[in-house]
Amino acid sequence: MTLLTVDGVWKRYGDHDVLKGVDLTVDSHEVVCLIGASGSGKSTLLRCVNLLETVDDGAILLDGADITDVRADPDDVRKRIGIVFQAYNLFPHMTVLDNITLAPRKVHGVGRAQAEEQARELLTRFGLESKARDYPDRLSGGQQQRVAIIRAIATQPRLLLLDEVTSALDPTLVNEVLGVIRELKESGMTMILATHEMGFARDIADTVCFLADGVLLERGHPDQIFGSPQHPRTREFLSRT
Amino acid sequence: MTTAWVKSDRQKEREKLLRAQGRRSVSAATISTIVVAGLVVFGLLASPGWPRVRETFFSWDALVASLPDILRGFLLNVVIFLVAEPIVLVLGLGVALVRGLRSPVFFPLRALAALYTDVFRGIPVVLLIYLVGFGVPALQLQGVPSDPVVLGTIALILSYTSFVAEVFRSGIDSVHPSQKAAARSLGLSHGQTMRYVVVPQAVRRVVPPLLNDFASLQKDSALVAMLGPLEALRQAQIHAAEMFNYTPYVAAALLFVALTVPLARFTDHLAARAARQRGGAT
Ligand SMILES: Nc1ncnc2c1ncn2[C@@H]1O[C@H](COP(=O)(O)OP(=O)(O)OP(=O)(O)O)[C@@H](O)[C@H]1O
Ligand SMILES: [Mg+2]
């Protein structure tokens, strides 16, 4: 079943076209990896899906409803989509537990006791139960990103967007974060992730999309994209990484 | 589990040296303070005008005669400060938040807030106290307060709110934009984002400059004297004029200092703590 449809999305900053008519469909439980050179528009696409940027043309449909409709309520859309950025995700003045329970309590109206219980379950599931009362600056980078992912899924979003969540991390910390993403895939979470970790993309993705200069040049099964890329630019990009 | 830590001889030696160093710096500080203070006192006492200065500025009799009144006046200063400060904080934060509203509906409010901060930061406090203190009663409006203490306090609030609003605004601007994006992407509304994420971080950052403004407000409460109420400075003026002696002024000054110094130390303490926290953060 199709969960998300990106239909001819354009995005322009000044006179620079960053996305030039991107089409993309994502099915429920599908994991899509966006790859492409720096500046190709991966983050911009994710930010458009989460309505942190307004599209200049085209439409984005979630569950069949147009979320780019000017009459749609962005806050309501964002309740159904989680996003984790590269860095600066957590709120430094709140404990791990408060970071995770903020949105369930204030946006979804869950009681404190119940929200905390759910948060602790998630923390235990990802091996962070001992950190519940710590402030983010006491955590390693990998632990911070894992908490950020937990916070994003605590509201049970339909779709999770991950924007290079490991690129600010020390290589030794990357694996613990990738492990969390792998576990989420197993539990059936629908995800779009922008990543520079080609090995990981190949391993986890159902579909890989190659973006170049705001155009989605090629999409396909990871074995096909990494094994026998069709487009010369895909070939060139993969040979460099 | 791991074995218990037994301090090595090397560590014991290191700690002994550190303690010795600590003792040496304390004694060095004590000696140099005594020497400097001694030189200053000696310089004062040896100057030819000292006996006269002592008589007019540091007269014990004048102090004893004026201190009760000045103290009573000073209580009024404290009350003015205690009333004005919380109001300034609340209004200042409000003005800063209004200036951060993005919706076009709020344009008039936003423009008004900007105009207010621009104008009131420009007017000297002394002038504002005159304008409010003498101008408002002259309007002879019904229900408008005419008590000079109230009017003076209002003038102080008007002036300081404009400064404090800008302090809050700079604090709000200093919160990294991705914090706002992270909050919005969790589904929090603009109001919730400000309330739970941005403002708490902003307030923590601006505590030291705010305390600085507190200290300033507290001493500017003396300017209300110009409207006539018998606060510390006014009492000192009266006694000085009666006795042809300036000791009451010195007494009033000392009272203000006695209140400002703890505030200043507290500011330093908070600033140092904030610096330590930032050092530890990633
Ligand atoms: N707010 C903005 N204003 C102007 N230009 C922007 C803005 N955000 C992004 N851009 C530009 O859009 C282009 C695409 O940026 P984007 O962040 O989407 O790239 P990316 O594929 O995520 O790159 P990276 O792999 O380095 O994260 C870049 O050229 C960037 O400079
Ligand atoms: Mg990016």
Coordinates of C-alpha atoms and ligand atoms in Angstrom, one line a residue:
Chain A
M1 CA 0.0 0.0 0.0
T2 CA 1.3 3.4 -0.9
L3 CA 2.0 5.6 2.2
L4 CA 3.7 8.6 0.7
T5 CA 3.7 10.0 -2.8
V6 CA 6.0 12.8 -3.9
D7 CA 4.7 14.2 -7.2
G8 CA 6.8 16.5 -9.3
V9 CA 8.2 18.5 -6.3
W10 CA 10.2 21.7 -7.1
K11 CA 12.1 23.7 -4.6
R12 CA 14.0 26.9 -5.4
Y13 CA 16.2 29.0 -3.1
G14 CA 16.7 32.4 -4.8
D15 CA 17.5 31.4 -8.4
H16 CA 19.0 28.1 -7.5
D17 CA 16.7 25.1 -8.2
V18 CA 17.5 22.5 -5.5
L19 CA 14.7 20.0 -6.4
K20 CA 13.6 19.8 -10.0
G21 CA 10.4 17.8 -10.2
V22 CA 11.2 14.9 -7.9
D23 CA 8.8 11.9 -8.1
L24 CA 8.9 9.2 -5.4
T25 CA 6.5 6.7 -3.9
V26 CA 7.0 4.9 -0.6
D27 CA 4.9 1.9 0.4
S28 CA 4.0 1.0 4.0
H29 CA 6.9 -0.8 5.7
E30 CA 9.3 0.1 2.9
V31 CA 12.7 1.5 3.6
V32 CA 14.0 4.0 1.1
C33 CA 17.6 5.2 1.0
L34 CA 18.4 8.5 -0.7
I35 CA 22.0 8.7 -1.9
G36 CA 23.8 11.4 -3.8
A37 CA 26.6 13.9 -3.6
S38 CA 26.6 16.7 -1.1
G39 CA 24.3 19.4 -2.2
S40 CA 22.2 17.1 -4.4
G41 CA 19.0 17.9 -2.4
K42 CA 18.5 15.0 -0.1
S43 CA 18.0 17.0 3.1
T44 CA 15.8 19.5 1.2
L45 CA 13.6 16.7 0.0
L46 CA 13.2 15.3 3.6
R47 CA 12.5 18.8 4.9
C48 CA 9.8 19.3 2.3
V49 CA 8.1 16.0 3.2
N50 CA 8.1 17.2 6.9
L51 CA 6.8 20.6 5.8
L52 CA 9.8 22.4 7.3
E53 CA 10.1 23.8 3.8
T54 CA 7.2 24.8 1.5
V55 CA 7.4 23.3 -1.9
D56 CA 7.4 25.7 -4.9
D57 CA 5.5 23.3 -7.2
G58 CA 4.2 19.7 -7.2
A59 CA 2.5 17.9 -4.3
I60 CA 3.2 15.5 -1.5
L61 CA 0.5 13.0 -0.4
L62 CA 0.5 11.1 2.9
D63 CA -2.1 8.4 3.1
G64 CA -3.7 9.8 0.0
A65 CA -4.2 13.3 1.4
D66 CA -2.4 16.3 0.0
I67 CA -0.2 17.6 2.8
T68 CA 1.1 20.5 0.7
D69 CA -2.4 21.8 0.4
V70 CA -2.2 25.4 1.7
R71 CA -5.3 24.6 3.9
A72 CA -3.7 21.6 5.5
D73 CA -2.5 22.0 9.1
P74 CA 1.3 21.5 9.2
D75 CA 1.2 20.6 12.9
D76 CA -1.2 17.9 12.3
V77 CA 0.9 16.5 9.4
R78 CA 4.1 16.6 11.6
K79 CA 2.3 14.6 14.3
R80 CA 2.3 11.7 11.8
I81 CA 5.9 12.1 10.6
G82 CA 9.0 11.8 12.7
I83 CA 12.3 13.3 11.7
V84 CA 15.9 13.0 13.1
F85 CA 18.6 15.4 11.9
Q86 CA 22.3 15.1 11.7
A87 CA 23.0 16.9 14.9
Y88 CA 21.5 19.2 17.6
N89 CA 18.4 17.1 17.9
L90 CA 17.9 16.9 21.6
F91 CA 16.8 19.7 23.9
P92 CA 19.8 20.3 26.2
H93 CA 17.8 21.7 29.1
M94 CA 15.7 18.5 29.5
T95 CA 16.5 15.0 30.7
V96 CA 16.4 12.1 28.2
L97 CA 13.1 11.1 29.7
D98 CA 11.6 14.6 29.3
N99 CA 12.9 14.9 25.7
I100 CA 11.1 11.7 24.8
T101 CA 7.9 12.4 26.6
L102 CA 7.5 16.1 25.6
A103 CA 5.6 15.4 22.3
P104 CA 3.4 12.5 23.6
R105 CA 2.3 14.7 26.5
K106 CA 2.0 18.1 25.0
V107 CA 0.9 17.2 21.4
H108 CA -0.8 13.9 21.8
G109 CA -2.3 14.4 25.2
V110 CA -0.9 11.3 26.8
G111 CA -0.7 11.4 30.6
R112 CA 2.7 11.8 32.2
A113 CA 2.8 8.3 33.9
Q114 CA 1.8 6.5 30.7
A115 CA 4.2 8.6 28.6
E116 CA 7.1 7.8 30.9
E117 CA 6.3 4.2 31.0
Q118 CA 6.3 4.0 27.2
A119 CA 9.5 6.0 27.1
R120 CA 11.2 3.7 29.5
E121 CA 10.1 0.7 27.5
L122 CA 11.7 2.2 24.4
L123 CA 14.9 3.1 26.3
T124 CA 15.1 -0.5 27.6
R125 CA 14.6 -1.9 24.1
F126 CA 17.5 0.1 22.8
G127 CA 19.8 -0.4 25.8
L128 CA 19.6 3.1 27.2
E129 CA 17.5 2.5 30.4
S130 CA 20.2 3.7 32.7
K131 CA 20.3 7.2 30.9
A132 CA 16.7 8.2 31.5
R133 CA 17.5 10.9 34.1
D134 CA 20.7 12.2 32.4
Y135 CA 20.9 15.4 30.4
P136 CA 22.0 15.1 26.8
D137 CA 25.4 16.6 27.3
R138 CA 26.3 13.6 29.5
L139 CA 25.7 11.2 26.6
S140 CA 28.0 10.1 23.9
G141 CA 27.2 11.2 20.3
G142 CA 25.9 7.8 19.5
Q143 CA 23.7 7.6 22.6
Q144 CA 22.3 11.1 21.8
Q145 CA 21.3 10.0 18.3
R146 CA 19.7 6.9 19.6
V147 CA 17.7 9.0 22.1
A148 CA 16.8 11.3 19.2
I149 CA 15.4 8.3 17.2
I150 CA 13.5 7.0 20.2
R151 CA 12.0 10.5 20.7
A152 CA 11.0 10.6 17.0
I153 CA 9.2 7.2 17.3
A154 CA 7.7 7.7 20.7
T155 CA 4.6 9.3 19.1
Q156 CA 4.2 6.3 16.8
P157 CA 4.6 8.2 13.5
R158 CA 3.4 6.6 10.2
L159 CA 6.7 7.6 8.6
L160 CA 10.2 8.2 9.9
L161 CA 12.7 10.5 8.1
L162 CA 16.4 10.1 9.0
D163 CA 18.8 12.7 7.6
E164 CA 22.4 11.5 7.8
V165 CA 21.9 10.6 11.4
T166 CA 25.4 9.0 11.6
S167 CA 27.5 11.5 9.7
A168 CA 28.4 13.6 12.8
L169 CA 29.5 10.5 14.7
D170 CA 32.8 8.9 15.4
P171 CA 33.1 5.7 13.3
T172 CA 33.0 3.5 16.4
L173 CA 29.7 5.0 17.3
V174 CA 28.0 4.6 13.9
N175 CA 27.2 0.9 14.4
E176 CA 25.1 1.3 17.5
V177 CA 22.9 3.9 15.7
L178 CA 22.6 1.7 12.6
G179 CA 21.6 -1.2 14.8
V180 CA 18.6 0.9 16.1
I181 CA 17.6 1.6 12.5
R182 CA 17.9 -2.1 11.6
E183 CA 15.7 -3.0 14.5
L184 CA 13.1 -0.4 13.5
K185 CA 13.0 -1.9 10.0
E186 CA 12.3 -5.3 11.5
S187 CA 9.4 -3.9 13.5
G188 CA 7.9 -2.7 10.3
M189 CA 8.6 1.1 10.4
T190 CA 8.4 3.0 7.1
M191 CA 11.5 5.0 6.7
I192 CA 13.2 7.4 4.3
L193 CA 16.9 7.9 5.1
A194 CA 19.5 10.1 3.5
T195 CA 22.8 8.5 4.0
H196 CA 26.5 8.4 3.0
E197 CA 26.9 4.9 4.4
M198 CA 26.7 3.0 1.2
G199 CA 27.3 -0.4 2.8
F200 CA 24.5 0.2 5.2
A201 CA 22.2 1.5 2.5
R202 CA 22.8 -1.7 0.5
D203 CA 22.1 -3.8 3.5
I204 CA 19.0 -2.2 4.8
A205 CA 17.2 -0.5 1.9
D206 CA 14.3 -2.0 0.0
T207 CA 14.8 0.7 -2.6
V208 CA 17.7 3.0 -3.3
C209 CA 17.2 6.4 -4.9
F210 CA 20.1 8.3 -6.5
L211 CA 19.7 12.1 -6.5
A212 CA 21.9 14.4 -8.6
D213 CA 21.4 18.1 -8.8
G214 CA 17.8 17.9 -7.6
V215 CA 16.8 15.2 -10.1
L216 CA 16.0 11.6 -9.1
L217 CA 18.1 10.0 -11.7
E218 CA 17.8 6.3 -10.8
R219 CA 15.8 4.2 -8.4
G220 CA 15.8 0.5 -7.9
H221 CA 16.6 -2.5 -5.7
P222 CA 20.0 -2.0 -3.9
D223 CA 21.5 -5.0 -5.7
Q224 CA 20.7 -3.4 -9.0
I225 CA 21.8 0.2 -8.1
F226 CA 25.0 -0.9 -6.4
G227 CA 25.6 -3.9 -8.7
S228 CA 24.8 -2.6 -12.2
P229 CA 23.9 1.1 -12.1
Q230 CA 22.3 2.2 -15.3
H231 CA 23.0 5.9 -15.4
P232 CA 26.6 7.1 -16.0
R233 CA 26.4 9.6 -13.2
T234 CA 25.3 6.9 -10.7
R235 CA 28.2 4.8 -11.8
E236 CA 30.6 7.8 -11.4
F237 CA 29.2 8.6 -8.0
L238 CA 29.5 5.1 -6.7
S239 CA 33.0 4.6 -8.0
R240 CA 34.0 7.6 -5.9
T241 CA 32.6 6.3 -2.7
Chain B
M1 CA 33.8 -6.0 39.8
T2 CA 37.1 -4.2 39.5
T3 CA 39.6 -4.0 42.4
A4 CA 39.2 -1.1 44.8
W5 CA 41.3 2.0 44.2
V6 CA 44.3 2.4 46.6
K7 CA 46.0 5.7 46.2
S8 CA 49.4 5.3 44.8
D9 CA 52.4 7.0 46.5
R10 CA 52.7 9.2 43.4
Q11 CA 49.2 10.5 43.8
K12 CA 49.7 11.1 47.5
E13 CA 52.8 13.1 46.8
R14 CA 51.0 15.1 44.1
E15 CA 48.1 16.0 46.4
K16 CA 50.6 17.1 49.1
L17 CA 52.3 19.5 46.6
L18 CA 48.9 20.8 45.5
R19 CA 48.0 21.6 49.1
A20 CA 51.3 23.4 49.7
Q21 CA 50.7 25.4 46.5
G22 CA 47.2 26.4 47.7
R23 CA 48.6 27.6 51.1
R24 CA 51.3 29.6 49.4
S25 CA 48.8 31.4 47.1
V26 CA 46.5 32.2 50.0
S27 CA 49.3 33.8 52.0
A28 CA 50.5 35.7 48.9
A29 CA 47.0 37.1 48.4
T30 CA 46.7 38.1 52.0
I31 CA 50.1 39.9 52.2
S32 CA 49.5 41.9 49.0
T33 CA 46.0 42.9 50.1
I34 CA 47.3 44.2 53.4
V35 CA 50.1 46.1 51.7
V36 CA 47.8 47.8 49.1
A37 CA 45.2 48.7 51.7
G38 CA 47.8 50.1 54.0
L39 CA 49.2 52.3 51.2
V40 CA 45.8 53.6 50.3
V41 CA 44.9 54.5 53.9
F42 CA 48.3 56.0 54.5
G43 CA 47.9 58.1 51.3
L44 CA 44.6 59.4 52.5
L45 CA 45.7 60.2 56.0
A46 CA 48.8 61.9 54.8
S47 CA 47.1 64.2 52.3
P48 CA 46.8 67.8 53.5
G49 CA 43.0 68.1 53.0
W50 CA 42.2 64.9 55.0
P51 CA 41.1 66.5 58.3
R52 CA 38.5 68.6 56.5
V53 CA 37.3 65.7 54.3
R54 CA 37.0 63.6 57.3
E55 CA 34.9 66.2 59.0
T56 CA 32.5 66.8 56.1
F57 CA 32.2 63.3 54.6
F58 CA 32.9 60.9 57.4
S59 CA 31.5 62.6 60.5
W60 CA 30.4 60.1 63.1
D61 CA 27.9 62.5 64.7
A62 CA 26.3 63.3 61.3
L63 CA 26.0 59.6 60.6
V64 CA 24.3 58.8 63.8
A65 CA 21.9 61.7 63.4
S66 CA 20.9 60.9 59.8
L67 CA 21.1 57.1 59.6
P68 CA 17.7 56.2 60.9
D69 CA 15.9 58.4 58.4
I70 CA 18.1 57.3 55.6
L71 CA 17.5 53.7 56.5
R72 CA 13.7 54.3 56.5
G73 CA 14.1 56.0 53.1
F74 CA 16.1 53.1 51.8
L75 CA 13.3 50.7 52.7
L76 CA 11.2 52.6 50.1
N77 CA 14.0 52.1 47.5
V78 CA 13.9 48.4 48.3
V79 CA 10.1 48.3 47.9
I80 CA 10.2 50.1 44.6
F81 CA 12.8 47.7 43.4
L82 CA 11.0 44.6 44.6
V83 CA 7.7 45.8 42.9
A84 CA 9.3 47.0 39.7
E85 CA 11.6 44.0 39.0
P86 CA 9.1 41.2 38.6
I87 CA 6.8 43.4 36.5
V88 CA 9.8 44.4 34.3
L89 CA 10.7 40.7 33.8
V90 CA 7.2 39.6 32.8
L91 CA 6.6 42.6 30.5
G92 CA 10.1 42.4 29.0
L93 CA 9.6 38.7 28.1
G94 CA 6.2 39.5 26.7
V95 CA 7.5 42.3 24.5
A96 CA 10.4 40.0 23.3
L97 CA 7.9 37.2 22.5
V98 CA 5.6 39.6 20.6
R99 CA 8.6 40.7 18.5
G100 CA 9.2 37.1 17.6
L101 CA 5.7 36.5 16.3
R102 CA 5.8 35.7 12.6
S103 CA 2.1 35.7 11.5
P104 CA 1.0 38.7 9.5
V105 CA -2.0 39.1 11.8
F106 CA 0.3 40.3 14.5
F107 CA 2.0 42.9 12.4
P108 CA 0.5 45.9 14.3
L109 CA 1.5 44.4 17.7
R110 CA 5.0 43.6 16.4
A111 CA 5.4 47.1 15.1
L112 CA 4.2 48.6 18.3
A113 CA 6.6 46.5 20.3
A114 CA 9.5 47.5 18.1
L115 CA 8.5 51.2 18.4
Y116 CA 8.3 50.9 22.1
T117 CA 11.7 49.4 22.6
D118 CA 13.3 51.9 20.2
V119 CA 11.8 54.9 21.9
F120 CA 12.1 54.0 25.5
R121 CA 15.6 52.8 25.3
G122 CA 16.5 56.2 23.9
I123 CA 15.0 58.3 26.6
P124 CA 17.2 58.9 29.6
V125 CA 15.7 57.5 32.8
V126 CA 15.8 60.9 34.5
L127 CA 13.8 62.5 31.7
L128 CA 11.3 59.7 31.7
I129 CA 10.8 60.1 35.4
Y130 CA 10.1 63.8 35.0
L131 CA 7.8 63.3 32.1
V132 CA 5.7 60.6 33.8
G133 CA 5.9 62.1 37.3
F134 CA 4.9 65.6 36.3
G135 CA 3.2 65.0 32.9
V136 CA 0.7 62.4 33.8
P137 CA -0.9 64.2 36.8
A138 CA -1.1 67.4 34.7
L139 CA -3.5 65.5 32.4
Q140 CA -5.9 65.4 35.4
L141 CA -7.4 62.1 34.2
Q142 CA -9.9 60.2 36.3
G143 CA -8.5 57.1 38.0
V144 CA -4.9 57.7 37.0
P145 CA -2.5 57.5 40.0
S146 CA -1.0 60.7 41.2
D147 CA 1.2 59.3 43.9
P148 CA 4.8 60.2 43.0
V149 CA 6.1 56.9 44.2
V150 CA 3.7 55.0 41.9
L151 CA 4.5 57.3 39.0
G152 CA 8.2 57.1 39.5
T153 CA 8.0 53.3 39.7
I154 CA 6.0 53.2 36.5
A155 CA 8.6 55.4 34.7
L156 CA 11.3 53.0 35.9
I157 CA 9.3 50.0 34.7
L158 CA 8.8 51.6 31.3
S159 CA 12.4 52.3 30.8
Y160 CA 13.8 49.0 32.1
T161 CA 11.3 46.8 30.3
S162 CA 12.6 48.1 27.0
F163 CA 16.1 47.0 27.9
V164 CA 15.1 43.7 29.4
A165 CA 13.0 42.9 26.3
E166 CA 16.1 43.3 24.2
V167 CA 18.1 41.1 26.5
F168 CA 15.4 38.4 26.2
R169 CA 15.2 38.8 22.5
S170 CA 18.9 38.3 22.1
G171 CA 18.6 35.2 24.2
I172 CA 15.8 33.8 22.1
D173 CA 17.8 34.5 18.9
S174 CA 20.8 32.7 20.4
V175 CA 19.0 29.4 20.6
H176 CA 20.1 27.3 17.6
P177 CA 17.4 27.3 14.8
S178 CA 17.5 23.5 14.6
Q179 CA 16.1 23.4 18.1
K180 CA 13.0 25.1 16.8
A181 CA 13.0 22.8 13.8
A182 CA 13.3 19.7 16.1
A183 CA 10.4 20.9 18.2
R184 CA 8.2 21.8 15.3
S185 CA 8.9 18.5 13.6
L186 CA 7.6 16.7 16.8
G187 CA 4.3 18.4 16.1
L188 CA 4.6 21.2 18.8
S189 CA 2.9 24.4 17.8
H190 CA 4.8 27.7 17.7
G191 CA 3.5 28.6 21.1
Q192 CA 4.5 25.2 22.6
T193 CA 7.9 25.4 20.9
M194 CA 8.6 28.8 22.5
R195 CA 7.2 27.7 25.9
Y196 CA 8.9 24.3 26.3
V197 CA 12.0 24.5 24.1
V198 CA 13.2 28.0 23.2
V199 CA 12.3 30.3 26.1
P200 CA 13.7 27.9 28.8
Q201 CA 17.1 27.8 27.0
A202 CA 17.0 31.5 26.3
V203 CA 16.3 32.4 29.9
R204 CA 19.2 30.3 31.2
R205 CA 21.5 32.2 28.9
V206 CA 20.5 35.7 29.8
V207 CA 20.5 35.4 33.6
P208 CA 23.8 37.2 34.0
P209 CA 23.0 40.2 31.8
L210 CA 19.5 40.3 33.5
L211 CA 21.1 40.5 37.0
N212 CA 23.2 43.3 35.7
D213 CA 20.1 45.2 34.8
F214 CA 18.6 44.4 38.2
A215 CA 21.6 46.1 39.9
S216 CA 21.1 49.1 37.7
L217 CA 17.4 49.3 38.4
Q218 CA 18.0 49.0 42.1
K219 CA 20.3 52.1 42.2
D220 CA 18.1 54.0 39.7
S221 CA 15.3 53.7 42.2
A222 CA 17.1 56.7 43.8
L223 CA 16.1 58.8 40.9
V224 CA 12.5 58.7 42.1
A225 CA 13.7 61.2 44.6
M226 CA 13.3 63.9 42.0
L227 CA 9.6 63.6 42.4
G228 CA 9.8 64.3 46.1
P229 CA 9.2 61.0 47.9
L230 CA 11.3 60.5 51.0
E231 CA 13.5 57.7 49.8
A232 CA 17.2 57.3 50.8
L233 CA 18.7 59.9 48.5
R234 CA 16.0 62.5 49.4
Q235 CA 16.5 61.9 53.1
A236 CA 20.2 62.2 52.7
Q237 CA 19.7 65.5 50.8
I238 CA 17.5 66.9 53.7
H239 CA 20.0 65.9 56.4
A240 CA 23.0 67.2 54.4
A241 CA 21.3 70.5 53.9
E242 CA 20.4 70.8 57.6
M243 CA 23.9 69.9 58.9
F244 CA 26.1 71.4 56.1
N245 CA 27.7 68.0 56.1
Y246 CA 27.9 65.4 53.3
T247 CA 28.1 62.3 55.5
P248 CA 24.5 61.4 54.9
Y249 CA 25.3 61.0 51.1
V250 CA 28.1 58.6 52.0
A251 CA 25.8 56.7 54.2
A252 CA 23.2 56.4 51.5
A253 CA 25.8 55.3 49.0
L254 CA 27.0 52.6 51.4
L255 CA 23.5 51.3 51.7
F256 CA 23.1 51.0 47.9
V257 CA 26.5 49.3 47.7
A258 CA 25.6 46.9 50.4
L259 CA 22.7 45.7 48.3
T260 CA 24.5 45.7 45.0
V261 CA 27.6 43.8 46.0
P262 CA 25.8 40.6 46.9
L263 CA 23.9 40.8 43.6
A264 CA 27.1 41.3 41.7
R265 CA 28.8 38.4 43.4
F266 CA 25.7 36.3 42.6
T267 CA 25.9 37.4 38.9
D268 CA 29.5 36.3 38.8
H269 CA 28.7 33.0 40.4
L270 CA 25.9 32.3 37.8
A271 CA 28.1 33.4 34.9
A272 CA 30.9 31.1 36.0
R273 CA 28.4 28.2 36.4
A274 CA 27.0 28.9 32.9
A275 CA 30.5 28.9 31.4
R276 CA 31.2 25.6 33.1
Q277 CA 28.0 24.1 31.7
R278 CA 28.7 25.3 28.2
G279 CA 32.2 23.9 28.5
G280 CA 30.7 20.5 29.3
A281 CA 28.1 20.6 26.6
T282 CA 28.7 19.3 23.0
Ligands
LIG1 N1 17.8 27.5 3.3 C1 18.5 27.5 2.2 N2 18.8 28.6 1.5 C2 19.5 28.6 0.4 N3 20.0 27.5 -0.2 C3 19.8 26.3 0.5 C4 19.1 26.2 1.7 N4 19.1 25.0 2.1 C5 19.8 24.3 1.2 N5 20.2 25.1 0.2 C6 21.0 24.6 -1.0 O1 20.3 23.6 -1.6 C7 21.2 22.6 -2.1 C8 20.8 21.2 -1.6 O2 21.0 21.2 -0.1 P1 20.7 19.9 0.7 O3 21.0 20.2 2.1 O4 19.4 19.4 0.4 O5 21.8 18.9 0.2 P2 22.1 17.4 0.6 O6 21.9 16.5 -0.5 O7 21.4 17.1 1.9 O8 23.7 17.5 0.9 P3 24.5 16.8 2.1 O9 24.8 15.4 1.6 O10 25.8 17.6 2.1 O11 23.7 16.9 3.4 C9 22.6 23.0 -1.6 O12 23.2 23.6 -2.8 C10 22.3 24.1 -0.6 O13 23.3 25.1 -0.6
MG2 MG 21.9 16.9 3.9

